[in-house]
Short mmCIF file of C-alpha atoms in Angstrom, two decimals:
data_model
loop_
_atom_site.label_atom_id
_atom_site.label_comp_id
_atom_site.label_asym_id
_atom_site.label_seq_id
_atom_site.Cartn_x
_atom_site.Cartn_y
_atom_site.Cartn_z
CA ALA E 145 106.62 105.14 73.03
CA GLY E 146 103.08 104.06 74.10
CA PHE E 147 99.56 106.35 73.76
CA VAL E 148 100.28 109.34 76.03
CA GLY E 149 104.22 109.17 74.98
CA SER E 150 103.41 109.11 70.90
CA HIS E 151 101.59 112.62 71.51
CA LEU E 152 104.51 114.29 73.92
CA ILE E 153 106.50 113.28 70.76
CA GLU E 154 104.70 115.15 68.21
CA LEU E 155 104.51 118.32 70.50
CA LEU E 156 108.15 117.98 71.29
CA GLU E 157 109.37 117.73 67.69
CA GLN E 158 108.05 121.23 67.26
CA GLY E 159 110.48 122.28 69.03
CA PRO E 160 114.65 123.30 68.27
CA ASP E 161 116.35 120.14 69.55
CA HIS E 162 116.05 116.48 69.00
CA VAL E 163 114.17 114.08 71.58
CA VAL E 164 115.53 111.11 73.16
CA ALA E 165 112.76 108.35 74.00
CA TRP E 166 113.04 105.50 75.56
CA LEU E 167 111.10 102.13 74.68
CA ARG E 168 110.59 99.04 76.39
CA PRO E 169 112.85 96.15 74.87
CA GLY E 170 111.19 94.10 72.02
CA THR E 171 108.95 96.84 71.71
CA GLU E 172 108.12 99.32 68.70
CA PRO E 173 106.73 103.03 69.07
CA LEU E 174 103.20 103.87 68.14
CA LEU E 175 105.01 107.20 66.37
CA SER E 176 108.55 107.29 65.13
CA GLY E 177 109.39 110.78 64.58
CA THR E 178 111.88 112.36 62.26
CA ARG E 179 113.83 113.93 64.94
CA VAL E 180 113.36 111.27 67.59
CA ILE E 181 116.51 109.10 68.97
CA TRP E 182 115.15 105.80 70.01
CA HIS E 183 116.93 104.29 72.77
CA SER E 184 115.60 100.47 74.07
CA VAL E 185 116.25 101.00 77.79
CA GLU E 186 114.76 98.36 80.60
CA LEU E 187 113.71 100.50 83.39
CA HIS E 188 113.14 97.38 85.65
CA ASP E 189 116.84 96.93 84.99
CA ARG E 190 118.88 99.77 87.38
CA ALA E 191 122.44 99.19 85.53
CA ALA E 192 120.18 100.03 81.86
CA VAL E 193 118.45 102.99 83.27
CA ALA E 194 122.01 104.61 84.57
CA ASP E 195 123.96 103.53 81.50
CA ALA E 196 121.36 105.66 79.71
CA ILE E 197 120.76 108.73 81.41
CA THR E 198 124.87 108.74 81.48
CA ALA E 199 124.65 108.24 77.79
CA PHE E 200 122.18 110.91 77.11
CA SER E 201 122.44 113.45 80.22
CA PRO E 202 119.06 114.70 79.69
CA SER E 203 118.07 118.15 80.66
CA GLU E 204 114.20 117.50 80.62
CA ILE E 205 112.66 114.00 81.40
CA TYR E 206 108.97 113.03 80.85
CA HIS E 207 108.49 110.07 82.30
CA LEU E 208 105.66 108.74 80.78
CA ALA E 209 106.54 104.70 81.32
CA GLY E 210 104.38 102.43 83.35
CA VAL E 211 101.74 100.18 83.68
CA PRO E 212 98.51 101.85 83.01
CA HIS E 213 95.73 99.73 83.14
CA ILE E 214 93.60 99.74 86.52
CA GLY E 215 91.37 96.45 85.95
CA ASP E 216 94.30 94.62 85.04
CA SER E 217 96.70 95.60 88.23
CA TRP E 218 94.43 93.46 90.48
CA SER E 219 95.78 90.32 88.62
CA HIS E 220 99.12 91.85 87.78
CA VAL E 221 100.02 93.53 91.32
CA HIS E 222 103.64 92.95 90.97
CA GLU E 223 104.15 94.10 87.85
CA THR E 224 101.93 97.30 88.13
CA PHE E 225 104.74 97.56 91.03
CA ALA E 226 107.83 97.19 89.34
CA GLY E 227 106.57 99.03 86.43
CA ASN E 228 105.47 102.20 87.73
CA VAL E 229 107.41 102.25 91.27
CA LEU E 230 110.74 100.29 90.62
CA GLY E 231 111.38 102.02 87.16
CA THR E 232 110.78 105.43 88.71
CA HIS E 233 113.01 104.51 91.83
CA HIS E 234 115.60 103.57 89.46
CA LEU E 235 115.36 106.86 87.24
CA PHE E 236 115.32 108.79 90.47
CA ASP E 237 118.70 106.85 91.62
CA ALA E 238 120.45 107.67 88.18
CA LEU E 239 120.03 111.10 88.37
CA ARG E 240 121.19 111.05 92.23
CA ASP E 241 124.18 108.90 90.91
CA THR E 242 125.30 111.05 87.95
CA ARG E 243 124.37 114.71 89.98
CA LEU E 244 122.23 115.35 87.29
CA LYS E 245 119.11 117.87 88.04
CA PRO E 246 117.11 117.93 84.84
CA ARG E 247 113.97 118.79 85.58
CA VAL E 248 111.34 115.57 85.55
CA VAL E 249 107.47 114.87 84.83
CA ILE E 250 106.04 112.27 86.66
CA THR E 251 102.53 111.14 85.21
CA SER E 252 100.73 109.87 87.91
CA SER E 253 96.74 109.58 87.74
CA ALA E 254 93.64 110.83 89.37
CA PHE E 255 93.15 107.20 90.87
CA VAL E 256 95.20 108.44 93.98
CA TYR E 257 92.00 109.71 95.23
CA ALA E 258 89.35 108.23 96.70
CA PRO E 259 86.46 107.34 94.98
CA SER E 260 83.82 109.91 94.83
CA ASP E 261 80.58 110.86 93.22
CA LYS E 262 81.41 114.37 92.56
CA ALA E 263 84.39 116.62 91.05
CA ILE E 264 87.47 115.84 92.64
CA THR E 265 90.03 118.61 93.56
CA GLU E 266 93.57 118.23 94.50
CA GLN E 267 92.65 119.03 98.40
CA ASP E 268 90.40 115.71 98.29
CA THR E 269 91.69 112.58 100.04
CA ILE E 270 94.44 110.25 98.99
CA ARG E 271 93.55 107.10 99.60
CA PRO E 272 93.57 104.66 96.12
CA ASN E 273 91.25 101.53 95.72
CA SER E 274 93.69 99.74 93.72
CA PRO E 275 97.21 98.52 93.02
CA TYR E 276 97.28 101.07 90.22
CA GLY E 277 96.16 103.95 92.06
CA THR E 278 98.33 102.87 95.10
CA SER E 279 101.49 102.53 92.78
CA LYS E 280 100.54 106.33 91.47
CA VAL E 281 101.13 107.33 94.99
CA ALA E 282 104.31 105.54 96.02
CA GLN E 283 105.48 106.66 92.39
CA GLU E 284 104.54 110.43 93.65
CA MET E 285 106.14 109.61 96.90
CA LEU E 286 109.69 108.80 95.12
CA ALA E 287 109.19 112.25 92.75
CA THR E 288 108.90 114.16 96.08
CA ARG E 289 111.17 112.78 97.82
CA ALA E 290 113.95 113.66 94.99
CA TRP E 291 112.39 116.79 94.95
CA GLU E 292 112.71 117.98 98.55
CA ASP E 293 115.60 115.96 99.47
CA ASP E 294 117.83 116.29 96.22
CA GLY E 295 116.94 119.06 94.69
CA ILE E 296 116.27 117.36 91.35
CA PRO E 297 113.09 119.37 90.22
CA THR E 298 110.07 117.39 89.79
CA VAL E 299 106.56 118.09 88.63
CA ILE E 300 103.78 115.36 89.40
CA ALA E 301 100.98 115.88 86.58
CA ARG E 302 97.79 113.94 88.02
CA SER E 303 96.01 112.98 84.63
CA PHE E 304 92.49 111.90 84.76
CA ASN E 305 91.13 110.41 81.88
CA HIS E 306 91.74 110.97 78.53
CA VAL E 307 91.25 109.19 74.84
CA GLY E 308 92.19 109.93 71.31
CA PRO E 309 94.60 108.25 68.43
CA ARG E 310 96.50 105.54 69.17
CA GLN E 311 94.82 104.67 72.22
CA ALA E 312 94.52 100.60 72.68
CA PRO E 313 91.17 99.75 72.48
CA SER E 314 91.76 97.94 76.22
CA PHE E 315 91.42 101.09 77.17
#
């Protein structure tokens, strides 16, 4: 329902299938597509996530939900870890419980790497320097475990800075 998700929905709507998109209870999507089924799901609620996975049996999951603000992560550590790690944990638990194995794309961040004054590559050191970056490393570990231990095909996308329409001014 947020900045990046709204752009993904625009892309997915060009395909033949309907899109089931989750949003946090009490929020509104930045963009509502014509072929989007919106479903209110609190990722902090394990049972709600399990119910939504059971109801829709997804064939693909693009997990973009979470707490995205690096600066705010210092004063909202609990919320950052709950939003980025606990929600991901509940998602993979629900997939394990239902024995579904959709392809899952997890959006991580360049902030998992140690700060550097040169261009970063995937071979650089993983050493986040914020609660946000640390939560993204933990999220990646959950995704890796789901792939290696449970055979749930996961892809980890380490996004670097991106900007565009519908982005909150705080970024």
